[in-house]
Coordinates of C-alpha atoms and ligand atoms in Angstrom, one line a residue:
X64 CA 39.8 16.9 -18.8
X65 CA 39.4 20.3 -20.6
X66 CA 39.4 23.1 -17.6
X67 CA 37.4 25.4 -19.9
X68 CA 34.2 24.1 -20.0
X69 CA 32.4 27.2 -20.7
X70 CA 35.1 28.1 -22.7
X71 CA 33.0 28.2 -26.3
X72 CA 37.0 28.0 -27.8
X73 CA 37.9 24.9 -26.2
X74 CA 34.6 23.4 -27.7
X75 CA 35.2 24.6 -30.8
X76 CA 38.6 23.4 -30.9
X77 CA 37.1 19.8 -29.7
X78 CA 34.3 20.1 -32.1
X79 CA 36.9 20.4 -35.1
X80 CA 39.4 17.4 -34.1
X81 CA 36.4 15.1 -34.1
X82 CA 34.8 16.2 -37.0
X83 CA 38.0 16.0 -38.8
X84 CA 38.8 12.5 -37.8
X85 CA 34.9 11.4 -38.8
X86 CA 36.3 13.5 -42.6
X87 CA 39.2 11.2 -42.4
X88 CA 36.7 8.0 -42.3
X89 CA 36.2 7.3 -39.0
X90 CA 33.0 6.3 -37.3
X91 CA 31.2 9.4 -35.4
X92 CA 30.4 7.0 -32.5
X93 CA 33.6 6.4 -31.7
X94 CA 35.2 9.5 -32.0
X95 CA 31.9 12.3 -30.0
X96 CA 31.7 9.8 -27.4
X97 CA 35.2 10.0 -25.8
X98 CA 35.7 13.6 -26.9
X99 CA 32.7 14.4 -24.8
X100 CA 34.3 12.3 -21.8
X101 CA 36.8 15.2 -21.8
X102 CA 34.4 18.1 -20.8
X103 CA 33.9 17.3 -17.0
X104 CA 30.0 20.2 -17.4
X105 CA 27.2 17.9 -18.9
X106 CA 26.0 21.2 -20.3
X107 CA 29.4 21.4 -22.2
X108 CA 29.1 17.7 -23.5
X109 CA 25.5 18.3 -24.9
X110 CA 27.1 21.5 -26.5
X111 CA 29.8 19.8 -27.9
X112 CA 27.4 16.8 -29.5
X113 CA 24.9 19.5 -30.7
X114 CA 27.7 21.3 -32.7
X115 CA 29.3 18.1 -33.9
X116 CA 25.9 16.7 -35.2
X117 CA 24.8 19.7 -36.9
X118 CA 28.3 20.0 -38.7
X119 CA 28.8 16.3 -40.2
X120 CA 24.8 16.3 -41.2
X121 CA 25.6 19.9 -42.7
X122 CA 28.8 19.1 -44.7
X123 CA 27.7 18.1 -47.8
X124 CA 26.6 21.7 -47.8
X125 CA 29.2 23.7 -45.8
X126 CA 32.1 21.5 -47.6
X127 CA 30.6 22.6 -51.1
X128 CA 30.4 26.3 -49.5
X129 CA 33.6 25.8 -49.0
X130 CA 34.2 25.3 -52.5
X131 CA 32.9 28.6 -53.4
X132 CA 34.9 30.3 -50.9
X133 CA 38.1 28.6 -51.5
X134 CA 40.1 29.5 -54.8
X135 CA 41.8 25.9 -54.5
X136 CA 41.3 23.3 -52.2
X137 CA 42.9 23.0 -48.6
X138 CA 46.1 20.5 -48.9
X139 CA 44.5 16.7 -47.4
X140 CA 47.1 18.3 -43.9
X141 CA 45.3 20.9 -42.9
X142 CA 41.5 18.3 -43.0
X143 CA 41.6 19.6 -39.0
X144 CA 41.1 23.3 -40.8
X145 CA 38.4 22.4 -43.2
X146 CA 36.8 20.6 -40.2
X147 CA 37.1 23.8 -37.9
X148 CA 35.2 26.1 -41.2
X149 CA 32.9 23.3 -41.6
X150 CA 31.7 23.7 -38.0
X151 CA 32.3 27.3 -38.3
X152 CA 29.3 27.5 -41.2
X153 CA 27.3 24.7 -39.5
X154 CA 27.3 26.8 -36.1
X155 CA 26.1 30.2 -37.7
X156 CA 23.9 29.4 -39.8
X157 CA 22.4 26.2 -38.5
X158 CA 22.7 26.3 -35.3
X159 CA 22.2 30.6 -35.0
X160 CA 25.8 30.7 -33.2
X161 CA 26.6 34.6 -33.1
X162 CA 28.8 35.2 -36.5
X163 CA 31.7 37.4 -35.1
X164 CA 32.7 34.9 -32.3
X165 CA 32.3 31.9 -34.1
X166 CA 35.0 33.9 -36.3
X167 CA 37.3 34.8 -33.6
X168 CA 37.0 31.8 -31.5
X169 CA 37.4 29.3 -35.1
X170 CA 40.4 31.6 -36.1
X171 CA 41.7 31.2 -32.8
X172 CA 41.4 27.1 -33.1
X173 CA 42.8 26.9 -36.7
X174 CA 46.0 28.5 -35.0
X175 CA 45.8 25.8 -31.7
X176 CA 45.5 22.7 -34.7
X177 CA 49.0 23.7 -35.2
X178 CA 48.1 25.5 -38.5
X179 CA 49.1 29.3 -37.6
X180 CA 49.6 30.0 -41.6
X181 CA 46.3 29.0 -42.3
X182 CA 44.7 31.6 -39.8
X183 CA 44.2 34.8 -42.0
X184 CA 42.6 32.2 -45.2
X185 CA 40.6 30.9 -42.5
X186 CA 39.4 34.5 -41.1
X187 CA 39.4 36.1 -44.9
X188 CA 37.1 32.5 -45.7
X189 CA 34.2 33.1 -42.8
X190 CA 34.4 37.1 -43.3
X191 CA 33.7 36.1 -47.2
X192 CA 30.9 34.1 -46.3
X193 CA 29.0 36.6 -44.0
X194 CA 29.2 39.2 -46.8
X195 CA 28.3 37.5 -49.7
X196 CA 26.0 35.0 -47.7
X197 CA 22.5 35.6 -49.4
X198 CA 24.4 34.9 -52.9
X199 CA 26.0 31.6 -52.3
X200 CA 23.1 30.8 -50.0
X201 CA 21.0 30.6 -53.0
X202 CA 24.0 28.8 -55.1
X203 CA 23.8 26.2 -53.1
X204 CA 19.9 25.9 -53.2
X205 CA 20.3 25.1 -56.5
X206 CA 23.1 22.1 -55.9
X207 CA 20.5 19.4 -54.5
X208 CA 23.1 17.0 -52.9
X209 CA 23.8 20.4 -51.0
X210 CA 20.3 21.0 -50.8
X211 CA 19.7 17.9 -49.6
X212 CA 22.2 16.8 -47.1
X213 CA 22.7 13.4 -48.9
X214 CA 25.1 12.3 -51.8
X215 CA 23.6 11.7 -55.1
X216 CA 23.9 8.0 -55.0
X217 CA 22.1 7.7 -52.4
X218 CA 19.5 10.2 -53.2
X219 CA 18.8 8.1 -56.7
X220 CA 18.2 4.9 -54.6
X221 CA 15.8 6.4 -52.6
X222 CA 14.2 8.2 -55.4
X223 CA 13.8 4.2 -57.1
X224 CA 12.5 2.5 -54.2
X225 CA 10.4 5.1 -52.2
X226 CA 8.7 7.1 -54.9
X227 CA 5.9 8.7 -53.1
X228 CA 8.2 8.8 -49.7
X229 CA 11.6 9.6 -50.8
X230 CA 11.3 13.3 -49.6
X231 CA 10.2 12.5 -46.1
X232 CA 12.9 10.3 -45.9
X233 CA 15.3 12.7 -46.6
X234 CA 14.1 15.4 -44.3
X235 CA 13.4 12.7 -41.7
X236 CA 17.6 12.1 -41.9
X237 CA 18.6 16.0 -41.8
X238 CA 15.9 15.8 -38.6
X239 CA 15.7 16.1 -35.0
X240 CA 15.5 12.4 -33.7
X241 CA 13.6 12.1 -30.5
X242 CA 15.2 10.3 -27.2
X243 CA 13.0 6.9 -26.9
X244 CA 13.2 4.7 -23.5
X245 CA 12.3 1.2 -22.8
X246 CA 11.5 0.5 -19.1
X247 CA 12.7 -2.7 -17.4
X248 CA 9.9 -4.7 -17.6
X249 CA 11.6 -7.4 -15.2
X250 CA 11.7 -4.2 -12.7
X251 CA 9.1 -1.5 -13.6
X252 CA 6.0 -1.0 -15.3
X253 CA 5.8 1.8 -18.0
X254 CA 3.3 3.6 -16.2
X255 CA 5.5 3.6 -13.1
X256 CA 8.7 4.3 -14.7
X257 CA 6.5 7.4 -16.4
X258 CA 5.8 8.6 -12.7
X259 CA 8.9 8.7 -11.8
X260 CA 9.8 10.6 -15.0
X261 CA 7.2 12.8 -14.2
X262 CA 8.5 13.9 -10.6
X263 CA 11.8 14.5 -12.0
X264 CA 10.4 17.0 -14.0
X265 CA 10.1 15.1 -17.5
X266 CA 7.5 14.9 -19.8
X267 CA 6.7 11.2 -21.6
X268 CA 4.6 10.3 -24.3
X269 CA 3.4 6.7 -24.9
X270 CA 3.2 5.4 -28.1
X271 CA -0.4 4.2 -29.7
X272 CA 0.6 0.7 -30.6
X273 CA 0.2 -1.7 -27.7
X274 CA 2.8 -4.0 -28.3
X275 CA 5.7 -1.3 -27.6
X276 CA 4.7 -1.5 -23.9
X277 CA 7.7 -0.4 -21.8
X278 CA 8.4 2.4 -24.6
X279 CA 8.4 5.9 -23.7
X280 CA 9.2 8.8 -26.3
X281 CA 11.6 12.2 -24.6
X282 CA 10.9 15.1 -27.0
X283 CA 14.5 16.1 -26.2
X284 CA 17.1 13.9 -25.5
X285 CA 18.9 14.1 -22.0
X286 CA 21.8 12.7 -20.7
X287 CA 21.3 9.4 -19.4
X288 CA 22.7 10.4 -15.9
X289 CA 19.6 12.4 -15.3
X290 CA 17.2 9.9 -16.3
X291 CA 15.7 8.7 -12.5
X292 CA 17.2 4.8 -12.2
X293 CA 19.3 4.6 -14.8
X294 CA 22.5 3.4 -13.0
X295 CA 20.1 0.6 -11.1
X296 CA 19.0 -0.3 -14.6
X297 CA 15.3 0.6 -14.5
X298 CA 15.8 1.9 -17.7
X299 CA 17.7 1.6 -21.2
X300 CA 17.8 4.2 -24.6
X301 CA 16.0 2.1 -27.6
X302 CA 14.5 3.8 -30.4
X303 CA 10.7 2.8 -31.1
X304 CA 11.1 1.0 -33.8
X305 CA 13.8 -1.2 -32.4
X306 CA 11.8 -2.1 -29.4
X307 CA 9.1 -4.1 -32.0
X308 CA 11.8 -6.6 -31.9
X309 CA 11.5 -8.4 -29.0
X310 CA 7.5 -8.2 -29.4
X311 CA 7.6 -9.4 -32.8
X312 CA 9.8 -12.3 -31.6
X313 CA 7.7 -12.7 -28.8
X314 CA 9.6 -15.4 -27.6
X315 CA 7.7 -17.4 -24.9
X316 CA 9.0 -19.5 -21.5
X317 CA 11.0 -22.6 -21.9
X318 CA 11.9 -21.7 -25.0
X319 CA 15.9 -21.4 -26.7
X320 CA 17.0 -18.5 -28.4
X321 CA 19.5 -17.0 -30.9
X322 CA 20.2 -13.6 -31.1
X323 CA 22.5 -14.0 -34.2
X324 CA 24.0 -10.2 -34.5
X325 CA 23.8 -9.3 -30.3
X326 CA 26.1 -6.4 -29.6
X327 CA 26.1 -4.2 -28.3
X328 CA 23.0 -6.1 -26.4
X329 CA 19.9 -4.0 -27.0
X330 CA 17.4 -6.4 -28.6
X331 CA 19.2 -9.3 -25.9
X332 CA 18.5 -7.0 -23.0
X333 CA 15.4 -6.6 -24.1
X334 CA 14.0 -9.9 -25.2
X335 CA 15.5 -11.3 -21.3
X336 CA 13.3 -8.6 -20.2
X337 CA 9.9 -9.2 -21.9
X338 CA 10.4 -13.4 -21.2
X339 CA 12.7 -14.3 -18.1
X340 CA 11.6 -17.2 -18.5
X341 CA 13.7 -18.6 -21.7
X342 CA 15.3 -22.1 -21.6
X343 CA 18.2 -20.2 -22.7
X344 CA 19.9 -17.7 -24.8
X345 CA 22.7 -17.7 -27.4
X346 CA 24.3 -14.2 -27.8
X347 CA 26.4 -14.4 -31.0
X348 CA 28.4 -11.5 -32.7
X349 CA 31.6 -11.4 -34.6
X350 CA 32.9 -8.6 -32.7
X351 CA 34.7 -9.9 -28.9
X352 CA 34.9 -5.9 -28.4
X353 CA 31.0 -5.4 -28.7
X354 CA 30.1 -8.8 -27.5
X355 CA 31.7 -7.3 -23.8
X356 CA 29.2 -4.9 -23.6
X357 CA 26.2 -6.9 -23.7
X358 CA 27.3 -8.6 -20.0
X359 CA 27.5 -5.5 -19.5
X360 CA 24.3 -4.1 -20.3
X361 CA 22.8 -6.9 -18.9
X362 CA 24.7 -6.7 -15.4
X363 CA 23.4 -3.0 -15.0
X364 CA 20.1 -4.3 -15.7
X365 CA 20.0 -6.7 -13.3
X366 CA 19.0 -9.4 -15.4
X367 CA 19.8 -13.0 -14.8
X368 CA 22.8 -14.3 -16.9
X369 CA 23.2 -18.0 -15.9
X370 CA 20.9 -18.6 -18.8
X371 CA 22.8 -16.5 -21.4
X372 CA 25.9 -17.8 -23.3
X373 CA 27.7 -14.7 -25.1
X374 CA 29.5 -16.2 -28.5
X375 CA 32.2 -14.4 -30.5
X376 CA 31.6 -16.4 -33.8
X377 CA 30.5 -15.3 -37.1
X378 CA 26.5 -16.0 -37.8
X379 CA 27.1 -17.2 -41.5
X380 CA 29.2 -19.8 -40.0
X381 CA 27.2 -21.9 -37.6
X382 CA 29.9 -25.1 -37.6
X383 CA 32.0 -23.4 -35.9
X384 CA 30.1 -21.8 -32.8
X385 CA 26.8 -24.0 -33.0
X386 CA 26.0 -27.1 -30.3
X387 CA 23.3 -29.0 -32.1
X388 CA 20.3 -27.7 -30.3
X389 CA 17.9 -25.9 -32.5
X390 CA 16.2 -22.6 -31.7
X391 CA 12.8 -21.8 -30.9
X392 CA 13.3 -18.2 -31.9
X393 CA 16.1 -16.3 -34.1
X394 CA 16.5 -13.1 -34.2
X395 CA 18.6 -11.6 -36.8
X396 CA 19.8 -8.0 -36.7
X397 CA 21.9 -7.7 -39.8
X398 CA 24.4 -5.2 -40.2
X399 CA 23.0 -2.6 -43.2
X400 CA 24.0 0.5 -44.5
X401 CA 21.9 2.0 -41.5
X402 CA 20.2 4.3 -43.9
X403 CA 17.1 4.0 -41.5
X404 CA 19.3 5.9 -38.7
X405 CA 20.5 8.8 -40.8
X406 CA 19.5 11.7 -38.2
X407 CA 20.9 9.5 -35.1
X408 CA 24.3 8.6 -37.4
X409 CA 24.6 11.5 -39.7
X410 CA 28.3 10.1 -40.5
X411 CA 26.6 7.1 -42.5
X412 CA 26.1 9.2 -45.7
X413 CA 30.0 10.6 -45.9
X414 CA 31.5 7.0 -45.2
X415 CA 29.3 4.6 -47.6
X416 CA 29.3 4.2 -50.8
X417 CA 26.7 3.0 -53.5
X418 CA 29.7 -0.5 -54.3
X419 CA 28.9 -1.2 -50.7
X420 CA 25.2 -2.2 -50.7
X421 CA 25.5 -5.3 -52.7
X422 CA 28.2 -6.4 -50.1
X423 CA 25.8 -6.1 -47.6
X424 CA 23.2 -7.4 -49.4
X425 CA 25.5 -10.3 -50.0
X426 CA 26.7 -11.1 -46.0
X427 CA 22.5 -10.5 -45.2
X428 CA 21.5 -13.1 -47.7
X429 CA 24.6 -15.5 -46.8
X430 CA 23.5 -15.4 -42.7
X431 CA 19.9 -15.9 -43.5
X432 CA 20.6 -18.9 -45.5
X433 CA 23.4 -20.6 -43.0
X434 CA 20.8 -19.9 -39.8
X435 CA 17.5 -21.2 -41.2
X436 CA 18.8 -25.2 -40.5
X437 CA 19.2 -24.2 -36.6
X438 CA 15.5 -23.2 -36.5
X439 CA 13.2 -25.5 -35.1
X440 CA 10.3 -26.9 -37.6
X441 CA 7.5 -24.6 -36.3
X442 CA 9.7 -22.0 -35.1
X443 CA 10.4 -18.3 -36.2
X444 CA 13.3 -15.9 -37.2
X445 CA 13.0 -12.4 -37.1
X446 CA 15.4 -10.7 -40.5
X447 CA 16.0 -7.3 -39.0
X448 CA 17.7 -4.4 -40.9
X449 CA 17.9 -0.4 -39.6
X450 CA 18.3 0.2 -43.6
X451 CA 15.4 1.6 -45.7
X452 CA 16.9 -0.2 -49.3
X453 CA 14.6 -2.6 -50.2
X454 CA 17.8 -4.2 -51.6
X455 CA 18.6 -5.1 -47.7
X456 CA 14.8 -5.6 -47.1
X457 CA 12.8 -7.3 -49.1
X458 CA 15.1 -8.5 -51.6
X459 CA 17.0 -10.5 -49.2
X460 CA 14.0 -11.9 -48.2
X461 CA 12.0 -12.6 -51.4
X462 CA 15.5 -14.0 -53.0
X463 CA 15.5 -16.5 -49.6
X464 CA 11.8 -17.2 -50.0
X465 CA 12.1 -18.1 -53.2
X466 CA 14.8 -21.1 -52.5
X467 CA 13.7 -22.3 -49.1
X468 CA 10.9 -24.2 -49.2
X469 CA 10.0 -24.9 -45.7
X470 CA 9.9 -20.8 -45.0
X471 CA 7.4 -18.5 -45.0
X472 CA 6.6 -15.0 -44.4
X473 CA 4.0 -14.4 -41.7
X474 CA 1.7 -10.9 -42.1
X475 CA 3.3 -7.9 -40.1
X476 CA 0.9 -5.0 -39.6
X477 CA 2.8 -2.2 -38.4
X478 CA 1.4 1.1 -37.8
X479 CA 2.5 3.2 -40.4
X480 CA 4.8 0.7 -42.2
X481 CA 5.0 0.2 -45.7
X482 CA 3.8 -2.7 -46.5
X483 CA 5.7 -5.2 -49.0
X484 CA 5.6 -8.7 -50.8
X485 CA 7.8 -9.9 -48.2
X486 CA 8.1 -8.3 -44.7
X487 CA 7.3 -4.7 -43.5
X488 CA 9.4 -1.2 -43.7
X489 CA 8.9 1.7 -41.2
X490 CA 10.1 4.7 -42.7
X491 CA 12.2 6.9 -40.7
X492 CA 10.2 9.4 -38.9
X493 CA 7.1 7.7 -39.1
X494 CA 5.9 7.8 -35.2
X495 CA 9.2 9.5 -34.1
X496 CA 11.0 6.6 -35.1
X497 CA 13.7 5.2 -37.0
X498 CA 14.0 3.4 -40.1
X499 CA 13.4 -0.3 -39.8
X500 CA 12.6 -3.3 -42.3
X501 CA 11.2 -5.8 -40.8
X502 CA 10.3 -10.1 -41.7
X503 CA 9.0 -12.7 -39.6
X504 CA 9.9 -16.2 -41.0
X505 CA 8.5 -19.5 -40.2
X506 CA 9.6 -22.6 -40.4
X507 CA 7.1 -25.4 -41.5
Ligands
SAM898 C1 22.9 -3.8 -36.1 S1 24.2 -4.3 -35.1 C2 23.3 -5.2 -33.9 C3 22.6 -4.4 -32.8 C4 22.1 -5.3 -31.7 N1 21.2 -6.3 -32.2 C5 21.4 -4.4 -30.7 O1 20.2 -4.4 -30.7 O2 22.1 -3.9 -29.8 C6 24.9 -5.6 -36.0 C7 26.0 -6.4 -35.3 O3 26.4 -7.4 -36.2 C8 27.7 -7.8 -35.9 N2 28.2 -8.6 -37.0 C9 28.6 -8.2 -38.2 N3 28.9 -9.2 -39.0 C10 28.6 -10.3 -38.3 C11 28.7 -11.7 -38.5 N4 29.1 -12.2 -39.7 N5 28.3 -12.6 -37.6 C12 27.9 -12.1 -36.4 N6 27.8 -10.8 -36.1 C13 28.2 -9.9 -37.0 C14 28.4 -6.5 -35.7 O4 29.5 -6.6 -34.9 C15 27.3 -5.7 -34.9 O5 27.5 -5.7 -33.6

């Protein structure tokens, strides 16, 4: 536990180490979360998210910065260093840290990462920057990956399939994303769950579209400790758009369920929620780790499990997890590129790579396929991606269309969605939300 909490060096030393590992490939959730668990003050964890954010959306630009400044790159040791100037850069002129003690205090953790040698580059590097800022400020204007805050290949695919929307995209992704809550339904009403928002001293707004009706939207995000009954599970964090799962689902009592791709238990938590009345429900992901979580979840929810069978198994694979009954209701949250959570998970546009979409077009398409024979005749399966490729959207579902018979596409009228030959896509941003595609199948 760091002693320091107020201490803006020991944040800024934290700040570096995990922006360095998320540099060396490693997933941002995984790394903030913990390194936030170290600072006891909740006002140094926010800090400490706030600084890392900014930095890995900002280092397209502060790491091509840092190819101005630098006569020859830093050697792939000293990553902890070109994390520390990264956030150095990211702090001053992003987040309007003052200049001279983000200087000292990154100088100061360049020498505690072990790298005392680097110290005077790493002072001479910042002092650079804040004299000749208005120049290279304008060089990199003129570079529009740095521009931009997204790598070209990703720029180009959104320039293809989002002509008209490909700007708002981007800015959505370099933007603040609101904090969105679901209420328990199975405990609370929204309205009541707002009251009791409202006497802790929190302001709510409620979506326009009726079917989101236990979501509430936070203009800024809080820590969950201080959201009233969050412990006793009157509450869970689900962004908008998520939350039309369950309702587009809508699965009703008595029937059985699949939720193909659970962890870590959202959408499950949430369709128990809305219908508590289900025959039963099968929650299925390839990951034990994950899968854990959703009993979890659903324990601090106080939702009944006797009806709920957690699966580790992999979804394009039903012969070796599936009992014979068919489902009522499938729900199918494919992994994606999670382009349509850009501004949450900032790390997504340094870690993928353009070779990686047709991979995941490829596992989408194969668990579509190898679920639809568990679907009852009559029944429905919700494709779900957090991706706003149309190569994850509606190609996987046009390409399944076209060779299952027995399927078809119902109509999905979204408020503000984009609407497609097959399926529906929010764009992120649209209502404060994420980035969702979204196809409701039926089974004749
Ligand atoms: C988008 S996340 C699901 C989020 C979850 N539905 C929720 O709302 O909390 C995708 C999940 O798919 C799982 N997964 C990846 N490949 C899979 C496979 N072949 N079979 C089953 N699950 C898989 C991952 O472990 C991950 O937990």
């Amino acid at each position: 536990m760091a002693t320091a909490d107020t201490d803006s060096g020991a944040l800024r030393l934290a700040a570096a180490r995990v922006v360095a590992e998320v540099f060396g490939g490693r997933s941002l959730k995984a790394v903030l979360g913990p390194a936030e668990q170290a600072f006891a003050e909740p006002r140094a964890r926010a800090s400490l998210h706030a600084v890392v954010l900014a930095a890995v959306r900002g280092s397209l630009r502060w790491r091509a910065a840092l190819a101005r400044l630098l006569a020859r790159p830093l050697p792939a040791r000293a990553r902890a260093v070109e994390a520390a100037l990264v956030c150095a850069l990211s702090q001053i002129e992003d987040l309007g840290a003052p200049a001279h003690a983000v200087v000292n205090d990154t100088v100061a953790a360049v020498r505690a990462l072990g790298q005392p040698g680097l110290a005077g580059l790493a002072n001479a590097v910042l002092r650079r920057w804040l004299r000749e800022r208005e120049a290279l400020l304008a060089a990199l204007e003129a570079d529009e990956v740095a521009r931009l805050l997204h790598p070209a290949w990703l720029l180009e695919r959104l320039r293809a399939d989002w002509p008209g929307h490909w700007q708002e995209i981007v800015a959505a992704g370099n933007g603040p994303a609101p904090m969105w809550l679901r209420g328990n339904a199975a405990r609370i009403g929204r309205d009541d769950y707002r009251a009791r928002l409202a006497a802790a001293g929190i302001a709510a707004a409620v979506p326009g579209d009726a079917r989101l009706d236990q979501a509430l939207r936070l203009e800024t995000a809080l820590p969950v400790a201080r959201l009233p009954g969050f412990a006793e599970g009157l509450v869970s964090v689900q962004d908008g758009a998520a939350q039309y799962a369950a309702a587009l689902l809508d699965a009703g009592a008595g029937q059985h369920v699949l939720d193909a791709c659970a962890a870590p238990g959202g959408k499950t938590a949430h369709l128990l929620e809305r219908q508590p009345g289900l025959a039963g429900l099968v929650a299925l992901d390839k990951d034990p780790a994950r899968l854990a979580r959703i009993d979890a979840g659903l324990a601090r929810l106080q939702l009944a499990r006797d009806r709920v069978r957690c699966l580790a198994g992999d979804a394009g694979d039903p012969a070796a997890w599936w009992d014979g009954r068919r489902f009522d209701r499938i729900l199918l949250d494919a992994p994606c590129s999670a382009t349509g959570i850009g501004r949450r998970q900032p790390d997504v546009r340094l870690h993928r790579r353009a070779a990686d979409i047709p991979v995941l077009a490829a596992g989408q398409a194969r668990m579509l396929a190898a679920l639809w024979p568990l679907l009852a005749p009559g029944g429905r399966l919700l494709y779900a991606v957090c991706s706003v490729l149309r190569e994850e959207g509606e190609a996987v579902v046009s390409g399944f269309l076209a060779r299952q018979d027995d399927a078809r596409a119902l109509p999905l009228d979204l408020p503000g969605g984009q609407p497609l030959a097959a399926g529906v896509q929010l764009l992120p941003g649209n209502e404060g939300m994420d980035g969702f595609y979204y196809a409701l199948l039926e089974r004749q």
